[in-house]
CSV table of C-alpha atoms in Angstrom, one decimal:
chain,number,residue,atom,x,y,z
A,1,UNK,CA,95.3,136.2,145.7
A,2,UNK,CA,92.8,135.9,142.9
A,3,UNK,CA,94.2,135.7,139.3
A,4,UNK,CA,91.9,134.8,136.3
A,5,UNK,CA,93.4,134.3,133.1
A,6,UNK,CA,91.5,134.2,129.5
A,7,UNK,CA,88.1,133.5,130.8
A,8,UNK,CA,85.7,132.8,127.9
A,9,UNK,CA,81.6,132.0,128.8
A,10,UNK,CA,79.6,131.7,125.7
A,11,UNK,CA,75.3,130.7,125.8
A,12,UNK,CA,74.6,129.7,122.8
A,13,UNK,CA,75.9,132.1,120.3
A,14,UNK,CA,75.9,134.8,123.0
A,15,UNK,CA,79.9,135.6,124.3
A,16,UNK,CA,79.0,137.1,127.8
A,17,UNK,CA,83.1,137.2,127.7
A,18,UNK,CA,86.2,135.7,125.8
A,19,UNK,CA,89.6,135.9,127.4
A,20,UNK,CA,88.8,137.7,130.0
A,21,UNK,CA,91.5,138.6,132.4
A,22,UNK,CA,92.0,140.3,135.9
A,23,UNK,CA,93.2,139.7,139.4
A,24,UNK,CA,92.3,141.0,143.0
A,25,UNK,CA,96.0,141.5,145.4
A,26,UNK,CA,95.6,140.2,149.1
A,27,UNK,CA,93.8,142.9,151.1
A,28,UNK,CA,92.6,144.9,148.0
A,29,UNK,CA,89.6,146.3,147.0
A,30,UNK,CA,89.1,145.5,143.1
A,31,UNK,CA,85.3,147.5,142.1
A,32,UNK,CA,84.0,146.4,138.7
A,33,UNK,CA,81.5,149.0,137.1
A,34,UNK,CA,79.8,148.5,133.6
A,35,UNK,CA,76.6,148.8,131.6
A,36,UNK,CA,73.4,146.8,132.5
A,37,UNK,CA,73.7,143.5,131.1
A,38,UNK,CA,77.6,143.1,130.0
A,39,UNK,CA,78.2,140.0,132.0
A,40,UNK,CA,79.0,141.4,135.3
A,41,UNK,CA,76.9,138.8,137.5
A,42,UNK,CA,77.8,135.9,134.8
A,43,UNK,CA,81.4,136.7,135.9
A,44,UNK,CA,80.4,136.0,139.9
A,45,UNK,CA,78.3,133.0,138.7
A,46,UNK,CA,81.2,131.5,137.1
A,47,UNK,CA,83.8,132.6,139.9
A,48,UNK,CA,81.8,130.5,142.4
A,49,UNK,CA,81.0,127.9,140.4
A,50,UNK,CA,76.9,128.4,139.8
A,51,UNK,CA,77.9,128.3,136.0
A,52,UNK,CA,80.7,126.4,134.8
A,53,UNK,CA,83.3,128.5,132.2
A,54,UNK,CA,84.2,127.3,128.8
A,55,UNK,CA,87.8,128.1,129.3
A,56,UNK,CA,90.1,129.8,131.0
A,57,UNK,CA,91.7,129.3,134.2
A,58,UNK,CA,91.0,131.4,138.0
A,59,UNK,CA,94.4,130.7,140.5
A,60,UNK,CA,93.3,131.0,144.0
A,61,UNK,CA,96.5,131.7,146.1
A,62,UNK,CA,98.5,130.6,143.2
A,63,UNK,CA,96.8,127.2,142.5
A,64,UNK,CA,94.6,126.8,139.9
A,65,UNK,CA,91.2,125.6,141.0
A,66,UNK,CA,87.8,125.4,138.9
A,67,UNK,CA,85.7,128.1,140.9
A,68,UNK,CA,86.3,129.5,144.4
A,69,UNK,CA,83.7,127.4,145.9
A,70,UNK,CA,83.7,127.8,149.4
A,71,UNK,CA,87.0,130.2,149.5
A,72,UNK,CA,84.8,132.9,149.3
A,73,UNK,CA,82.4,134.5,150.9
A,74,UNK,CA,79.1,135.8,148.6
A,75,UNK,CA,76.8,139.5,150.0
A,76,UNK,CA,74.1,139.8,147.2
A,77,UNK,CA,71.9,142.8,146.6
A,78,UNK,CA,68.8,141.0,148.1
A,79,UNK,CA,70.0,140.5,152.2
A,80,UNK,CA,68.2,136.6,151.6
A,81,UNK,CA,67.3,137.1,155.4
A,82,UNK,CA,65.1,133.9,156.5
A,83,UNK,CA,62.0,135.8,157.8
A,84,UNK,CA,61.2,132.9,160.3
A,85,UNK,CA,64.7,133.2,161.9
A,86,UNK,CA,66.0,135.9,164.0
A,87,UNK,CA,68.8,138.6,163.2
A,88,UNK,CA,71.2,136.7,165.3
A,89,UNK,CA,70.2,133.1,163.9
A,90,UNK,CA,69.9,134.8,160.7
A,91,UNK,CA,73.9,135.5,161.2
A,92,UNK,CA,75.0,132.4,162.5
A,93,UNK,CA,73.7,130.1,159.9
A,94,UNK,CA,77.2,129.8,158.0
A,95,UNK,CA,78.6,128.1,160.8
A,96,UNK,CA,75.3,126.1,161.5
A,97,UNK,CA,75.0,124.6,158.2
A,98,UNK,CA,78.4,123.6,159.0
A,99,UNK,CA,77.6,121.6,161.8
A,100,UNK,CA,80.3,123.5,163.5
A,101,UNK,CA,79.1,125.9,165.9
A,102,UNK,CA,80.0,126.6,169.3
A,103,UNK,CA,79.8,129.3,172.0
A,104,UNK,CA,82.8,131.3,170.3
A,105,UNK,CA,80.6,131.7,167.5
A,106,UNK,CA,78.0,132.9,169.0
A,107,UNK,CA,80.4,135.5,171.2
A,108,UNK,CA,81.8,136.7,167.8
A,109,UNK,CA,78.3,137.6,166.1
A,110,UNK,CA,77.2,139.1,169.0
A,111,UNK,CA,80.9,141.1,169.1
A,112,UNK,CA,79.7,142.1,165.7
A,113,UNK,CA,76.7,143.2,165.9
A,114,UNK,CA,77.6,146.1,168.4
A,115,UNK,CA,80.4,146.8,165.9
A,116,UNK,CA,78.2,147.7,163.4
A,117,UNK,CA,75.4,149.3,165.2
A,118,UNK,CA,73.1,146.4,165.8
A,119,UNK,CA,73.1,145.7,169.9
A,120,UNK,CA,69.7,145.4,170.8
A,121,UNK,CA,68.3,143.9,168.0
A,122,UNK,CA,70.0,140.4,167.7
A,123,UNK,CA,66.1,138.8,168.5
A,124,UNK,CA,64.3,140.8,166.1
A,125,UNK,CA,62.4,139.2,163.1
A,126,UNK,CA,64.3,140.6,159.5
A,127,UNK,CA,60.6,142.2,158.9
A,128,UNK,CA,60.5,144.6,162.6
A,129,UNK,CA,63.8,146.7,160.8
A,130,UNK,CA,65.0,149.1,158.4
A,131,UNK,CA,67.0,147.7,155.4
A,132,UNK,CA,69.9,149.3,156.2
A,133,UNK,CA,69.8,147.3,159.5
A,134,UNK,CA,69.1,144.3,157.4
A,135,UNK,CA,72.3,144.7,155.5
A,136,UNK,CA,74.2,145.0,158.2
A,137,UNK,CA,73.3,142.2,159.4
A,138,UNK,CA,73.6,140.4,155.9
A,139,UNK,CA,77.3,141.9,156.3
A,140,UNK,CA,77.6,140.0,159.6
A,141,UNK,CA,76.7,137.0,158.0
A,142,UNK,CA,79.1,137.5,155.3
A,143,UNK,CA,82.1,138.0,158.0
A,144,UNK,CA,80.8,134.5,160.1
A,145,UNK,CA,81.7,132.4,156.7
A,146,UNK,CA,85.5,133.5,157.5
A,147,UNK,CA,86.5,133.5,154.2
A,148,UNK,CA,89.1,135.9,153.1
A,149,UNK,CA,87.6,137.0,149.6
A,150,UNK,CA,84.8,138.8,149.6
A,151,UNK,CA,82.2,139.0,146.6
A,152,UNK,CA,79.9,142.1,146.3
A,153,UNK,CA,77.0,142.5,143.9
A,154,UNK,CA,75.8,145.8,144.0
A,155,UNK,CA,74.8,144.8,148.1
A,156,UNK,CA,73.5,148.7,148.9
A,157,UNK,CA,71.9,149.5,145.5
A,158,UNK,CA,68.4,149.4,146.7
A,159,UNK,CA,69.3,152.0,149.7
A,160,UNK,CA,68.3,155.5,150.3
A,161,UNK,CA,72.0,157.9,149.9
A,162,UNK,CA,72.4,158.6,153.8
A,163,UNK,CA,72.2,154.6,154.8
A,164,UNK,CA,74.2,153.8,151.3
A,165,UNK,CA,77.2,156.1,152.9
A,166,UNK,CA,77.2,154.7,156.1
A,167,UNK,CA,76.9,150.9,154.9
A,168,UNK,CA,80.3,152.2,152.1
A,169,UNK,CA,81.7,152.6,155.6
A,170,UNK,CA,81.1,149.5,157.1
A,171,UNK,CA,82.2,147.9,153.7
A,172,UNK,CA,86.1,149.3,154.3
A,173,UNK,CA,86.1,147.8,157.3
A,174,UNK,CA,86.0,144.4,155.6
A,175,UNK,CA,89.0,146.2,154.1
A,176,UNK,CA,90.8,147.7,156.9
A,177,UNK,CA,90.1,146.1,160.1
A,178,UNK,CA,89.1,142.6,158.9
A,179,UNK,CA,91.4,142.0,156.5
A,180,UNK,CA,89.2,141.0,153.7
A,181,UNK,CA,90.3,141.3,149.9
A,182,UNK,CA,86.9,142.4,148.1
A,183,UNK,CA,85.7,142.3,144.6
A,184,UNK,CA,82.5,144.8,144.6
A,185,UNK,CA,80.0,145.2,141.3
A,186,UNK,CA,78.5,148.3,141.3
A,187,UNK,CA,76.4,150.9,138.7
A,188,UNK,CA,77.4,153.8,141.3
A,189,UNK,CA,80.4,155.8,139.9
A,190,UNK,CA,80.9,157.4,143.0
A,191,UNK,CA,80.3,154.5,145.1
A,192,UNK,CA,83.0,153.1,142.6
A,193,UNK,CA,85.6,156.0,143.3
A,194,UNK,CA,84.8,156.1,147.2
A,195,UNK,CA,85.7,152.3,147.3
A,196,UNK,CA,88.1,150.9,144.9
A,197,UNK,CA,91.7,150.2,144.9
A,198,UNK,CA,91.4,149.2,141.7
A,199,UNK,CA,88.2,150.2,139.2
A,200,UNK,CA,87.8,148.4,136.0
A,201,UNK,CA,85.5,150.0,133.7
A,202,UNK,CA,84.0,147.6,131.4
A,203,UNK,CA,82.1,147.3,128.1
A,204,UNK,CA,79.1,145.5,126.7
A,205,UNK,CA,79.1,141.7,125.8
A,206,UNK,CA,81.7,140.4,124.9
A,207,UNK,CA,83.0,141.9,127.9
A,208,UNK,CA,86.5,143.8,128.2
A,209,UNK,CA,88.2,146.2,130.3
A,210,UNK,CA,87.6,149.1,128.4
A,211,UNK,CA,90.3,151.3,131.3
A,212,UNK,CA,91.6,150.6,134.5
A,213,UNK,CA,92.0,152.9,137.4
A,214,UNK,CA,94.4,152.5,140.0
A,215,UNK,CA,92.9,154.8,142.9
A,216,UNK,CA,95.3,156.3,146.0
A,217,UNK,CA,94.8,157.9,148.9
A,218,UNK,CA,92.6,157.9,152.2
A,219,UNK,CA,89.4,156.1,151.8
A,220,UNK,CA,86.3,157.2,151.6
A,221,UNK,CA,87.2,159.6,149.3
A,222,UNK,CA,85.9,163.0,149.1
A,223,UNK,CA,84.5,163.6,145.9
A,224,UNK,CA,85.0,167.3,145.6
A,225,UNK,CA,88.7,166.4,144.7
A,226,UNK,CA,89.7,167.8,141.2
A,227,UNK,CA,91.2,164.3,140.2
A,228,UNK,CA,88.5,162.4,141.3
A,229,UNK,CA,85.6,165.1,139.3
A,230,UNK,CA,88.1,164.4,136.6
A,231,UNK,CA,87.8,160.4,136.4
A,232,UNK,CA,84.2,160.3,137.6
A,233,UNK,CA,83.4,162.2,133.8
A,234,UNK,CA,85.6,160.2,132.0
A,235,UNK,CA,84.4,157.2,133.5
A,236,UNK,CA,80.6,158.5,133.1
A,237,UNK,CA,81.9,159.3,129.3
A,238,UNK,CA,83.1,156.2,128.6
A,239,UNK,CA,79.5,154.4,130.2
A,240,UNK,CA,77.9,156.6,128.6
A,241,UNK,CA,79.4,155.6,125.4
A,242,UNK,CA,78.1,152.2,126.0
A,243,UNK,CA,74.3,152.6,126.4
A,244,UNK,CA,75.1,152.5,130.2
A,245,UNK,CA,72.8,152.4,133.1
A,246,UNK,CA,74.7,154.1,135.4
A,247,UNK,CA,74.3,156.4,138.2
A,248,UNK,CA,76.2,159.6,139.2
């Protein structure tokens, strides 16, 4: 679905990266993981366009276009709720902005938000709920822009562990029920091996794939799985390495 070929981004004479290259398949769930400040968020700039690249090329369903744009959809680490606006207005605004909304949409946020545990709160002010609940309804949000790529960066890093889990949850649906492909940054190994398909560890500017992970089995993952212990230190190791800021 999303292919990006020899991606170079320099400021000045600062190489955030040169020839970088990766792609996320149709329905996968690609998590990139690297130290503080190796070009991570540069990358999403330039994938949707907020920063042009310098070279390179990014195929979008096999054509070659010069960001995504509007083919996907964007969940920051912030939620960027409007405080003035309701949850449920809050939610809607993609198809607002659009000029486009209608009754269905409305139906289908409010569908939503008793999927993922906010029924009864669609009137509420962002500032009268938790931030968990705030994410989620971020998360709704993300869905109502209908886009079939989904960008992550690091959207639950400033939750406590027991709403962080819950939220990983919600995240494979995007996966599994709403057939989504995502592409997730994160500084959470574990977050990293509970998630990914596909985990790309990378290095400090100018920044590579330092190892790849293809990752099997039922998600989330346990993580008191031999294999999984195993890559979670090498991983750590190889962060480690680079004057990482990660988190176990």
């Amino acid at each position: 679905m999303l292919r990006v070929s020899e991606l170079t981004k320099k400021f000045g004479s600062l190489c955030v990266f040169d020839r970088f290259s990766f792609s996320v398949p149709k329905g996968g769930f690609t998590v990139l993981i690297g130290p503080s400040g190796c070009g991570k968020s540069t990358l999403f700039d330039v994938l949707t366009g907020v920063v042009s690249k310098d070279s390179g090329e990014i195929s979008w369903l096999g054509k070659k276009t010069p960001n995504l744009g509007r083919k996907a959809a964007y969940m920051q680490q912030k939620d960027l709720l409007l405080p003035w606006l309701s949850l449920i207005e809050n939610a809607l605004l993609p198809v607002r902005v659009s000029g486009k909304a209608s009754g269905d949409d409305c139906k289908e946020a409010a569908s939503l938000f008793r999927r993922l545990g906010l029924a009864g709160f669609e009137f509420y002010p962002p500032s009268k709920v938790s931030g968990g609940m705030r994410q989620r309804c971020a998360l709704v949000r993300t869905l109502m822009f209908g886009r079939e790529l989904v960008l992550l960066d690091e959207p639950l890093s400033a939750l406590d562990a027991i709403t962080r889990r819950s939220l990983q949850s919600l995240l494979l649906l995007l996966q599994s029920e709403f057939g989504k492909s995502l592409l997730m940054i994160t500084h959470d190994v574990e977050e990293a091996l509970h998630l990914a398909d596909d985990l790309l560890v990378l290095t400090l500017p100018p920044m590579r794939i330092r190892e790849k992970f293809s990752l099997t089995g039922e998600k989330p993952r346990r993580m008191n799985d031999p294999g999984l212990i195993e890559i979670k230190e090498h991983i750590l190791t190889l962060l480690h390495g680079e004057n990482g800021d990660v988190t176990c």
